[in-house]
Coordinates of C-alpha atoms in Angstrom, one line a residue:
M1 CA 164.5 192.4 194.5
K2 CA 163.6 189.7 197.1
N3 CA 161.1 188.0 194.8
T4 CA 163.5 188.1 191.9
G5 CA 166.1 186.3 194.0
Q6 CA 163.6 183.6 195.0
L7 CA 162.6 183.0 191.4
S8 CA 166.2 182.7 190.3
R9 CA 166.9 180.2 193.1
R10 CA 163.9 178.1 192.0
Q11 CA 165.0 178.1 188.4
V12 CA 168.4 176.9 189.4
L13 CA 166.9 174.1 191.5
A14 CA 164.5 173.2 188.7
A15 CA 167.2 172.8 186.2
A16 CA 169.3 170.7 188.6
G17 CA 166.3 168.6 189.5
L18 CA 165.4 167.9 185.9
A19 CA 168.9 166.7 185.2
G20 CA 168.8 164.6 188.3
L21 CA 165.4 163.1 187.5
A22 CA 166.5 162.3 184.0
A23 CA 169.7 160.7 185.1
L24 CA 168.0 158.4 187.6
T25 CA 165.0 157.4 185.6
G26 CA 166.1 157.2 182.0
C27 CA 164.3 158.5 179.0
G28 CA 161.1 157.6 177.1
S29 CA 157.4 157.6 178.0
G30 CA 156.9 154.2 179.5
G31 CA 159.6 151.8 178.3
D32 CA 161.8 149.9 180.6
G33 CA 164.8 152.3 180.2
G34 CA 167.9 151.3 182.1
D35 CA 166.3 148.6 184.0
S36 CA 165.0 146.6 181.1
K37 CA 167.3 143.7 181.7
D38 CA 166.3 143.3 185.4
L39 CA 162.6 143.6 184.6
S40 CA 162.3 141.5 181.5
R41 CA 160.8 138.6 183.5
K42 CA 158.5 140.8 185.5
R43 CA 156.1 141.9 182.8
K44 CA 153.1 139.6 183.5
G45 CA 150.0 141.5 182.5
A46 CA 151.9 144.7 181.6
M47 CA 150.9 146.9 178.6
K48 CA 153.4 147.1 175.8
D49 CA 152.5 150.7 174.8
Y50 CA 151.3 152.2 178.0
R51 CA 151.7 156.0 177.9
V52 CA 150.2 159.4 178.9
G53 CA 146.6 159.6 177.8
R54 CA 146.1 155.9 177.4
P55 CA 144.0 154.0 180.0
F56 CA 145.7 151.2 181.8
K57 CA 144.2 147.7 181.2
A58 CA 146.2 144.7 182.3
A59 CA 146.8 142.1 179.6
E60 CA 145.5 139.4 182.1
P61 CA 143.7 139.6 185.4
L62 CA 146.0 140.7 188.3
S63 CA 145.7 141.3 192.0
F64 CA 147.8 143.5 194.3
S65 CA 147.6 143.8 198.1
L66 CA 147.1 147.3 199.5
L67 CA 147.3 148.8 203.0
H68 CA 144.0 150.6 203.5
N69 CA 143.7 153.5 206.0
D70 CA 140.2 152.9 207.2
N71 CA 138.6 156.3 208.0
P72 CA 135.7 156.1 210.5
V73 CA 133.8 158.8 208.6
Y74 CA 133.4 156.3 205.7
P75 CA 134.4 152.8 207.0
M76 CA 135.6 150.4 204.3
R77 CA 133.0 148.2 202.6
K78 CA 133.8 145.3 200.3
D79 CA 130.7 146.1 198.2
W80 CA 131.8 149.6 197.2
L81 CA 131.4 150.4 193.5
F82 CA 135.0 151.7 193.6
W83 CA 136.4 148.2 193.9
K84 CA 134.1 146.6 191.3
E85 CA 134.5 149.4 188.7
L86 CA 138.3 149.6 189.2
T87 CA 138.6 145.9 188.4
R88 CA 136.3 146.3 185.4
R89 CA 138.4 149.1 184.0
T90 CA 141.9 147.9 184.7
G91 CA 141.7 144.2 185.1
V92 CA 143.3 144.7 188.6
T93 CA 141.7 143.5 191.8
L94 CA 143.0 145.3 194.9
E95 CA 143.2 143.2 198.1
P96 CA 142.8 145.8 200.9
V97 CA 144.2 145.2 204.3
P98 CA 142.1 147.6 206.4
V99 CA 143.8 149.3 209.4
P100 CA 141.9 151.8 211.6
L101 CA 142.9 155.4 211.1
A102 CA 144.0 155.8 214.7
D103 CA 146.4 152.8 214.4
Y104 CA 147.6 153.3 210.9
E105 CA 151.1 154.5 211.4
K106 CA 151.9 152.1 214.2
K107 CA 150.4 149.1 212.3
R108 CA 152.2 150.1 209.1
S109 CA 155.5 150.1 210.9
V110 CA 154.8 146.7 212.4
L111 CA 153.8 145.2 209.1
I112 CA 156.8 146.6 207.3
G113 CA 159.2 145.6 210.0
S114 CA 157.9 142.0 210.0
G115 CA 158.1 141.7 206.2
D116 CA 154.3 141.2 206.0
A117 CA 153.4 144.6 204.5
P118 CA 151.1 144.7 201.4
F119 CA 152.7 145.6 198.1
L120 CA 151.2 149.1 198.1
I121 CA 151.4 151.3 201.1
P122 CA 149.6 154.6 200.5
K123 CA 148.7 157.5 202.9
T124 CA 152.3 158.0 203.9
Y125 CA 153.6 161.4 204.7
H126 CA 157.2 162.4 204.1
P127 CA 159.5 161.9 206.0
S128 CA 157.8 158.8 207.4
E129 CA 159.4 156.7 204.7
V130 CA 162.9 157.5 205.9
A131 CA 162.5 155.0 208.8
F132 CA 162.3 152.1 206.4
V133 CA 165.1 153.1 204.0
S134 CA 168.2 151.6 205.7
S135 CA 166.5 148.2 206.1
G136 CA 165.7 147.9 202.4
A137 CA 162.0 147.2 203.3
V138 CA 160.6 149.7 200.8
L139 CA 161.7 150.3 197.2
P140 CA 163.7 153.2 196.0
V141 CA 160.8 154.1 193.7
S142 CA 162.9 156.7 191.8
D143 CA 164.6 153.7 190.1
Y144 CA 161.3 152.7 188.6
V145 CA 159.4 155.9 187.7
H146 CA 160.5 155.3 184.1
L147 CA 157.6 152.9 184.2
M148 CA 155.3 155.8 185.2
P149 CA 154.7 158.2 182.3
N150 CA 151.9 160.1 184.0
F151 CA 154.0 160.8 187.1
R152 CA 157.0 161.9 185.1
D153 CA 154.8 164.1 182.8
K154 CA 153.3 166.0 185.7
V155 CA 156.6 166.5 187.4
R156 CA 158.0 168.0 184.2
K157 CA 154.9 169.9 183.2
W158 CA 154.3 171.5 186.6
R159 CA 158.1 172.0 187.2
M160 CA 158.1 170.1 190.4
E161 CA 161.7 168.9 190.3
P162 CA 162.7 171.0 193.3
E163 CA 160.0 169.4 195.4
I164 CA 161.0 165.9 194.3
D165 CA 164.6 166.7 195.0
S166 CA 163.7 167.7 198.5
I167 CA 162.6 164.1 199.4
R168 CA 165.7 162.4 198.0
Q169 CA 167.8 160.3 200.5
A170 CA 171.6 160.1 200.9
D171 CA 171.9 157.7 198.0
G172 CA 170.2 160.2 195.6
R173 CA 167.0 158.2 195.4
F174 CA 163.5 158.8 196.7
Y175 CA 161.4 156.1 198.4
L176 CA 158.0 157.7 198.3
L177 CA 155.7 158.5 195.4
P178 CA 154.1 161.8 196.6
G179 CA 150.8 163.2 195.6
L180 CA 151.4 166.1 193.1
H181 CA 149.4 169.3 193.0
E182 CA 149.5 171.6 190.0
K183 CA 149.0 174.6 192.2
I184 CA 149.8 175.6 195.8
R185 CA 147.2 174.3 198.3
S186 CA 146.3 176.2 201.4
D187 CA 143.6 175.3 203.9
Y188 CA 143.6 177.4 207.0
S189 CA 143.2 181.0 207.9
L190 CA 141.2 183.5 210.0
A191 CA 137.4 183.7 210.0
L192 CA 135.6 186.8 211.3
R193 CA 132.0 187.8 212.0
T194 CA 131.4 190.1 209.0
D195 CA 128.0 191.3 210.4
V196 CA 129.9 192.7 213.5
L197 CA 132.5 194.3 211.2
D198 CA 129.8 196.0 209.1
R199 CA 128.1 197.3 212.3
L200 CA 131.4 198.9 213.4
G201 CA 132.2 200.2 209.9
L202 CA 135.2 197.9 209.5
S203 CA 136.5 196.0 206.4
L204 CA 137.9 192.5 206.3
P205 CA 141.6 192.8 207.2
A206 CA 144.2 192.1 204.5
T207 CA 147.3 192.4 206.7
W208 CA 148.2 191.4 210.2
D209 CA 148.5 195.1 211.1
E210 CA 144.9 195.5 210.0
V211 CA 143.9 192.4 212.0
Y212 CA 145.3 194.1 215.1
E213 CA 143.3 197.3 214.4
V214 CA 140.1 195.3 213.8
F215 CA 140.5 193.4 217.1
R216 CA 141.1 196.6 218.9
A217 CA 137.9 198.1 217.6
I218 CA 135.9 195.0 218.5
R219 CA 137.4 195.0 222.0
A220 CA 136.5 198.7 222.4
E221 CA 132.9 197.8 221.5
Y222 CA 132.7 194.7 223.6
P223 CA 135.2 195.3 226.5
D224 CA 134.0 192.2 228.4
R225 CA 134.8 189.8 225.6
Y226 CA 137.8 188.6 223.6
P227 CA 137.7 189.4 219.9
F228 CA 139.5 186.2 219.0
S229 CA 139.3 182.8 220.8
D230 CA 141.0 179.9 219.0
R231 CA 141.1 176.2 218.7
W232 CA 143.3 173.3 217.4
S233 CA 145.4 173.2 220.6
R234 CA 144.4 169.8 221.9
N235 CA 145.6 166.5 220.5
T236 CA 148.5 168.3 218.9
P237 CA 152.1 168.9 220.2
Y238 CA 151.7 172.6 219.3
P239 CA 149.4 175.1 220.9
A240 CA 147.1 177.0 218.5
A241 CA 148.6 174.8 215.8
A242 CA 146.5 176.3 212.9
L243 CA 147.0 179.9 214.0
F244 CA 150.8 179.6 214.1
S245 CA 150.9 177.7 210.8
Y246 CA 149.2 180.4 208.8
L247 CA 150.6 183.3 210.9
G248 CA 154.1 181.9 210.5
Q249 CA 153.6 181.9 206.8
A250 CA 153.2 185.7 206.9
Y251 CA 156.6 185.9 208.5
G252 CA 158.2 183.3 206.2
V253 CA 158.7 180.7 208.9
R254 CA 157.2 177.3 209.6
A255 CA 155.3 177.1 212.8
G256 CA 152.4 175.3 214.4
W257 CA 151.5 172.2 212.4
T258 CA 154.1 172.9 209.8
Y259 CA 157.0 173.6 212.3
D260 CA 160.3 172.0 211.5
N261 CA 163.5 172.6 213.5
I262 CA 165.4 173.1 210.2
S263 CA 164.6 175.9 207.7
W264 CA 166.3 176.9 204.5
D265 CA 167.6 180.5 204.4
A266 CA 167.6 181.2 200.7
D267 CA 169.6 184.4 201.1
A268 CA 172.4 182.9 203.3
K269 CA 172.1 179.6 201.2
E270 CA 172.2 177.5 204.3
F271 CA 169.9 175.7 206.8
V272 CA 169.2 177.5 210.0
F273 CA 167.4 176.6 213.3
T274 CA 163.8 177.8 212.8
G275 CA 163.0 178.5 216.5
A276 CA 166.0 180.8 216.9
T277 CA 165.4 183.0 213.8
D278 CA 164.4 186.7 213.9
A279 CA 161.3 185.9 211.9
F280 CA 160.2 183.4 214.5
R281 CA 160.8 185.9 217.3
Q282 CA 158.8 188.6 215.4
M283 CA 155.9 186.2 215.0
I284 CA 155.9 185.5 218.8
E285 CA 156.1 189.2 219.6
Y286 CA 153.0 189.9 217.5
V287 CA 151.0 187.2 219.3
R288 CA 152.3 188.4 222.7
K289 CA 151.0 191.9 221.8
L290 CA 147.5 190.5 221.1
V291 CA 147.4 188.5 224.3
A292 CA 148.8 191.4 226.4
E293 CA 146.1 193.8 225.1
K294 CA 143.3 191.2 225.7
L295 CA 142.6 190.9 222.0
V296 CA 143.2 187.1 222.1
D297 CA 141.7 184.7 224.7
P298 CA 144.7 183.2 226.5
E299 CA 142.7 180.0 226.8
S300 CA 143.1 179.7 223.0
F301 CA 146.4 177.8 223.6
T302 CA 145.0 175.2 225.9
Q303 CA 141.2 174.8 225.3
S304 CA 139.4 172.1 223.3
D305 CA 137.9 172.7 219.9
E306 CA 134.4 172.4 221.3
E307 CA 135.1 175.1 223.9
A308 CA 136.5 177.5 221.3
V309 CA 133.5 176.9 218.9
Q310 CA 131.0 177.4 221.7
K311 CA 132.5 180.8 222.6
L312 CA 132.0 181.8 218.9
L313 CA 128.4 180.6 218.8
G314 CA 127.7 182.1 222.2
Q315 CA 129.1 185.5 221.0
K316 CA 131.8 185.5 223.6
S317 CA 134.3 185.8 220.7
F318 CA 134.0 187.0 217.1
A319 CA 136.9 185.4 215.3
I320 CA 138.4 181.9 215.1
S321 CA 140.8 179.8 212.9
A322 CA 139.0 178.0 210.1
N323 CA 139.2 175.8 207.1
P324 CA 136.6 176.0 204.3
Q325 CA 134.7 172.9 205.6
E326 CA 134.5 174.1 209.2
L327 CA 133.5 177.5 208.0
V328 CA 130.5 176.3 206.1
Q329 CA 129.4 173.1 207.9
N330 CA 130.1 174.2 211.5
Y331 CA 130.5 177.9 212.1
R332 CA 128.1 179.4 209.5
Y333 CA 125.5 176.7 209.8
N334 CA 125.3 176.8 213.6
L335 CA 125.6 180.6 213.9
G336 CA 122.7 180.9 211.5
K337 CA 120.6 178.8 213.8
Q338 CA 121.7 180.6 217.0
V339 CA 122.4 184.2 216.1
E340 CA 119.9 186.1 213.9
G341 CA 121.7 187.9 211.1
A342 CA 125.1 186.5 211.9
R343 CA 127.5 186.2 209.0
I344 CA 131.1 184.8 209.1
E345 CA 133.7 184.8 206.4
M346 CA 137.2 183.3 206.0
V347 CA 139.9 185.7 204.6
P348 CA 143.0 184.8 202.6
V349 CA 145.9 184.6 205.0
P350 CA 146.6 188.2 206.1
L351 CA 149.9 189.5 204.8
G352 CA 152.9 190.1 207.0
P353 CA 156.6 191.0 206.6
A354 CA 157.3 188.2 204.1
G355 CA 154.7 189.6 201.7
P356 CA 152.3 187.5 199.5
V357 CA 154.0 184.2 199.9
V358 CA 153.3 180.6 200.9
M359 CA 155.7 178.1 202.4
G360 CA 157.8 176.0 199.9
G361 CA 156.8 172.4 199.3
A362 CA 153.1 173.1 199.5
R363 CA 152.4 171.2 196.3
L364 CA 153.4 167.8 197.6
E365 CA 150.9 165.5 199.3
N366 CA 151.0 162.3 201.2
G367 CA 151.9 159.4 198.9
V368 CA 152.6 155.7 198.2
M369 CA 155.5 153.5 199.4
I370 CA 156.0 150.2 197.7
S371 CA 157.2 147.1 199.6
S372 CA 160.5 145.7 198.4
E373 CA 158.7 142.3 198.2
A374 CA 156.7 143.7 195.2
L375 CA 159.9 143.6 193.1
K376 CA 159.8 139.8 193.3
S377 CA 156.4 139.7 191.6
D378 CA 156.4 138.7 187.9
A379 CA 153.7 141.4 187.5
F380 CA 155.9 144.2 188.9
V381 CA 155.9 146.3 185.7
A382 CA 152.1 146.1 185.4
M383 CA 151.8 147.1 189.1
M384 CA 153.8 150.2 188.5
Q385 CA 151.8 151.0 185.4
F386 CA 148.6 150.5 187.4
V387 CA 149.9 152.8 190.3
D388 CA 150.7 155.4 187.7
W389 CA 147.3 155.3 186.2
L390 CA 145.2 155.3 189.4
W391 CA 147.2 157.9 191.3
Y392 CA 148.7 160.1 188.6
S393 CA 146.7 160.0 185.3
D394 CA 143.9 162.5 184.7
E395 CA 141.5 159.7 184.1
G396 CA 142.4 157.7 187.2
Q397 CA 142.3 160.7 189.4
R398 CA 138.9 161.7 188.1
F399 CA 137.6 158.2 188.7
A400 CA 139.0 158.0 192.3
K401 CA 137.4 161.3 193.1
W402 CA 134.1 161.4 191.4
G403 CA 133.3 157.9 190.4
V404 CA 131.4 156.7 187.4
E405 CA 130.0 159.3 185.1
G406 CA 126.2 158.8 184.7
V407 CA 126.1 156.7 187.9
T408 CA 127.5 158.9 190.7
H409 CA 127.9 162.2 188.8
T410 CA 127.5 164.1 185.6
R411 CA 130.2 166.2 184.0
S412 CA 129.9 169.1 181.6
G413 CA 132.5 171.7 180.7
G414 CA 134.8 170.6 183.4
R415 CA 132.1 171.0 186.1
Y416 CA 130.9 168.0 188.2
R417 CA 127.5 167.5 189.6
L418 CA 126.5 164.6 191.9
K419 CA 123.6 162.6 190.8
D420 CA 120.3 163.3 192.7
G421 CA 120.2 161.4 196.0
I422 CA 124.0 161.4 196.5
S423 CA 125.7 163.6 199.1
L424 CA 129.3 164.5 199.6
M425 CA 130.5 165.8 203.0
G426 CA 127.1 167.1 203.9
S427 CA 126.4 168.8 200.5
D428 CA 122.8 167.3 200.7
P429 CA 121.8 166.4 204.2
D430 CA 118.6 164.7 203.0
A431 CA 120.2 162.5 200.4
P432 CA 119.8 158.8 201.0
E433 CA 123.3 157.9 199.8
D434 CA 126.8 159.3 200.3
L435 CA 129.6 159.3 197.7
Q436 CA 132.2 158.2 200.2
K437 CA 130.3 155.9 202.6
D438 CA 128.2 154.1 200.1
Y439 CA 130.3 154.1 196.9
G440 CA 133.9 154.4 198.2
F441 CA 134.9 157.4 196.0
F442 CA 136.6 160.5 197.3
N443 CA 138.5 158.2 199.6
G444 CA 141.7 159.8 201.1
V445 CA 143.6 156.6 200.3
F446 CA 143.3 157.3 196.6
T447 CA 142.2 160.9 196.2
Y448 CA 144.8 163.6 196.5
G449 CA 146.7 165.9 194.2
G450 CA 146.0 166.6 190.6
S451 CA 145.3 169.4 188.2
W452 CA 143.8 172.6 189.6
E453 CA 140.7 171.9 187.5
L454 CA 140.2 168.6 189.3
V455 CA 141.3 169.7 192.8
S456 CA 139.0 172.7 192.7
S457 CA 136.0 170.8 191.2
S458 CA 134.8 169.9 194.7
F459 CA 135.2 173.4 196.1
G460 CA 132.2 175.4 197.3
P461 CA 132.1 179.1 196.5
D462 CA 133.9 180.1 199.7
E463 CA 136.7 177.5 199.3
K464 CA 137.2 178.3 195.7
K465 CA 137.5 182.0 196.4
F466 CA 140.0 181.4 199.2
K467 CA 142.1 178.9 197.5
E468 CA 142.3 180.8 194.2
A469 CA 143.5 183.8 196.1
M470 CA 146.2 181.7 197.9
A471 CA 147.2 179.9 194.7
R472 CA 148.3 183.3 193.2
R473 CA 150.9 183.8 195.9
E474 CA 154.6 183.2 195.5
Q475 CA 156.0 179.9 196.9
L476 CA 159.1 180.4 199.0
P477 CA 162.1 178.4 197.8
V478 CA 162.1 174.7 198.6
G479 CA 165.1 173.7 200.7
P480 CA 167.6 171.5 198.8
A481 CA 168.0 167.8 199.6
H482 CA 170.0 167.1 202.7
P483 CA 169.5 163.4 203.5
L484 CA 171.3 162.1 206.6
R485 CA 173.2 158.8 206.7
S486 CA 171.9 156.2 209.2
V487 CA 174.4 157.1 211.9
E488 CA 173.7 160.8 211.4
Q489 CA 170.0 160.1 211.5
E490 CA 170.3 158.4 214.9
Q491 CA 172.3 161.3 216.3
A492 CA 169.9 163.9 214.9
S493 CA 167.0 162.0 216.4
L494 CA 168.6 162.3 219.9
W495 CA 168.8 166.1 219.5
E496 CA 165.5 166.7 217.5
T497 CA 162.9 166.1 220.2
P498 CA 164.5 168.0 223.1
L499 CA 165.1 171.0 220.8
R500 CA 161.5 170.9 219.5
D501 CA 160.1 170.6 223.0
H502 CA 162.1 173.5 224.2
V503 CA 160.9 175.7 221.4
T504 CA 157.3 174.8 222.0
R505 CA 157.4 175.3 225.7
N506 CA 159.1 178.6 225.5
M507 CA 157.0 179.9 222.6
L508 CA 154.0 179.4 224.8
G509 CA 155.7 181.0 227.8
F510 CA 156.6 184.1 225.7
V511 CA 153.2 184.4 224.2
L512 CA 151.4 184.2 227.6
G513 CA 153.8 186.5 229.3
K514 CA 155.2 183.9 231.6
R515 CA 158.6 184.6 230.2
P516 CA 159.5 188.1 229.1
L517 CA 160.7 188.6 225.6
S518 CA 163.8 190.3 227.0
E519 CA 165.0 186.8 227.7
W520 CA 165.1 185.8 224.0
D521 CA 168.9 185.7 223.9
A522 CA 168.9 183.5 227.0
Y523 CA 166.4 181.2 225.3
V524 CA 168.7 180.9 222.3
S525 CA 171.6 180.2 224.5
E526 CA 169.6 177.4 226.1
L527 CA 169.0 175.9 222.6
K528 CA 172.7 176.0 222.0
A529 CA 173.3 174.1 225.2
K530 CA 170.9 171.4 223.7
N531 CA 173.1 171.0 220.6
M532 CA 171.3 173.4 218.3
R533 CA 174.5 174.4 216.5
Q534 CA 175.6 170.7 216.0
F535 CA 172.1 169.8 214.8
V536 CA 172.2 172.6 212.2
D537 CA 175.7 171.7 211.1
L538 CA 174.8 168.1 210.6
H539 CA 172.1 169.1 208.1
N540 CA 174.3 171.6 206.3
K541 CA 177.1 169.1 205.9
A542 CA 174.6 166.6 204.6
R543 CA 173.4 169.2 202.0
E544 CA 177.0 169.9 200.9
R545 CA 177.8 166.2 200.6
F546 CA 174.6 165.5 198.6
E547 CA 175.3 168.3 196.2
K548 CA 178.9 167.1 195.8
E549 CA 178.0 163.5 195.1
N550 CA 174.9 164.2 192.9
G551 CA 176.0 167.3 191.1

């Protein structure tokens, strides 16, 4: 009955979202729609019959500035084939403004605030765009997606209206063009030493109750060691950020990296405070039990990644949080060199009380903001067509990810193979060239989202198995739009951080036994004293107002 209710809610949201999208963007597959009068003088270089399935080629040479998130793993080079081939195919020359990855968000804010931002501002995660809405520094891109047939086609085809609605602001518009995934994406889960499990006659756990039993059996065999010692606690505001992210999913709550003070309760049809819910408490109780029984290393919540990995490699622990890349390139590779016969495997996120679910909104990716200055350009329409082709068309996404067929890769039956001598993320350690470093493809500035066929085309066997299993799970309902007005946003910001910090600090205290769980009610009362109720009411009133004003 629970899943049936969730599906019904999603269908309702999708129907409402489709109506909202149509109302804001007009009809057609690439015409100017309702904005034709305003844009009639901004068509320099634009295609007259641009549509889904048709490559974009500017009618005359154009250039657009772009903020480039410069990743130290593959530092930007002006001689990348990506730039040259992009210009050859589209007639557009991008003028990148490189900003180091570590300074990207700060530099982006400075450039936007000063009015010097490039036209295209990618690698932006929602809700980062909200800070620039009130000043008018970035465009309400929802007003112009009628110029983007590929974007609109994927939203409709993949029924992503609820996700798009979730990023709308108080005026009913959205200011970020997000990356779109056809299927749910999941990256983190638990990895265990399968050779140890085999020796003890144990199977890979499918539920968190089974994880507990497996850990107990390992502890009984190795009483001087912790079965599980974890990482991803440093350089993050949340201890054991990966563990709580995927464990929270099993309880139907956002935690760890994905934590948000506000959660949508689909049954009550209202927003609630995440850190005060019964599900959040149950998740904490589970981890507390593991720590109390010495099944989890208490240093997991404070130690560095290097320390956690060294414990795994030194056989002081037998399980650790993982993603597919770390599993193959770090754990498995190094265990193979140091421990004879060692094997390690990553399991689909074990199931908990919420059942086979993933958190709602998992199909949206970071995306592109567009500077309001771009609207003054006489090539604005062409720019939107170009953005649509590069970031949202099947052809543009394939190009950004794999490069030039016959030069960087070959393709047959939907399968991609890098040309000899080219490596990708260590796929061929002896290769003299790298697809990212030497060619500029598979660059996170341009490569995200897409069809499952394309997204999964770079998966190794382990990653493919894991992500296919996770993609079959039910997505929890996406919370409805509840944009705050500028004055409300200022007030919410004053409450947000103290509440979040109190949750994080006490979560760790409960888990480590420094605060007994019998004091849970007192902890909730402390949250109330920090304006928890007013904070939640602010968001629910914003939701009610948005629904009333936008239908």
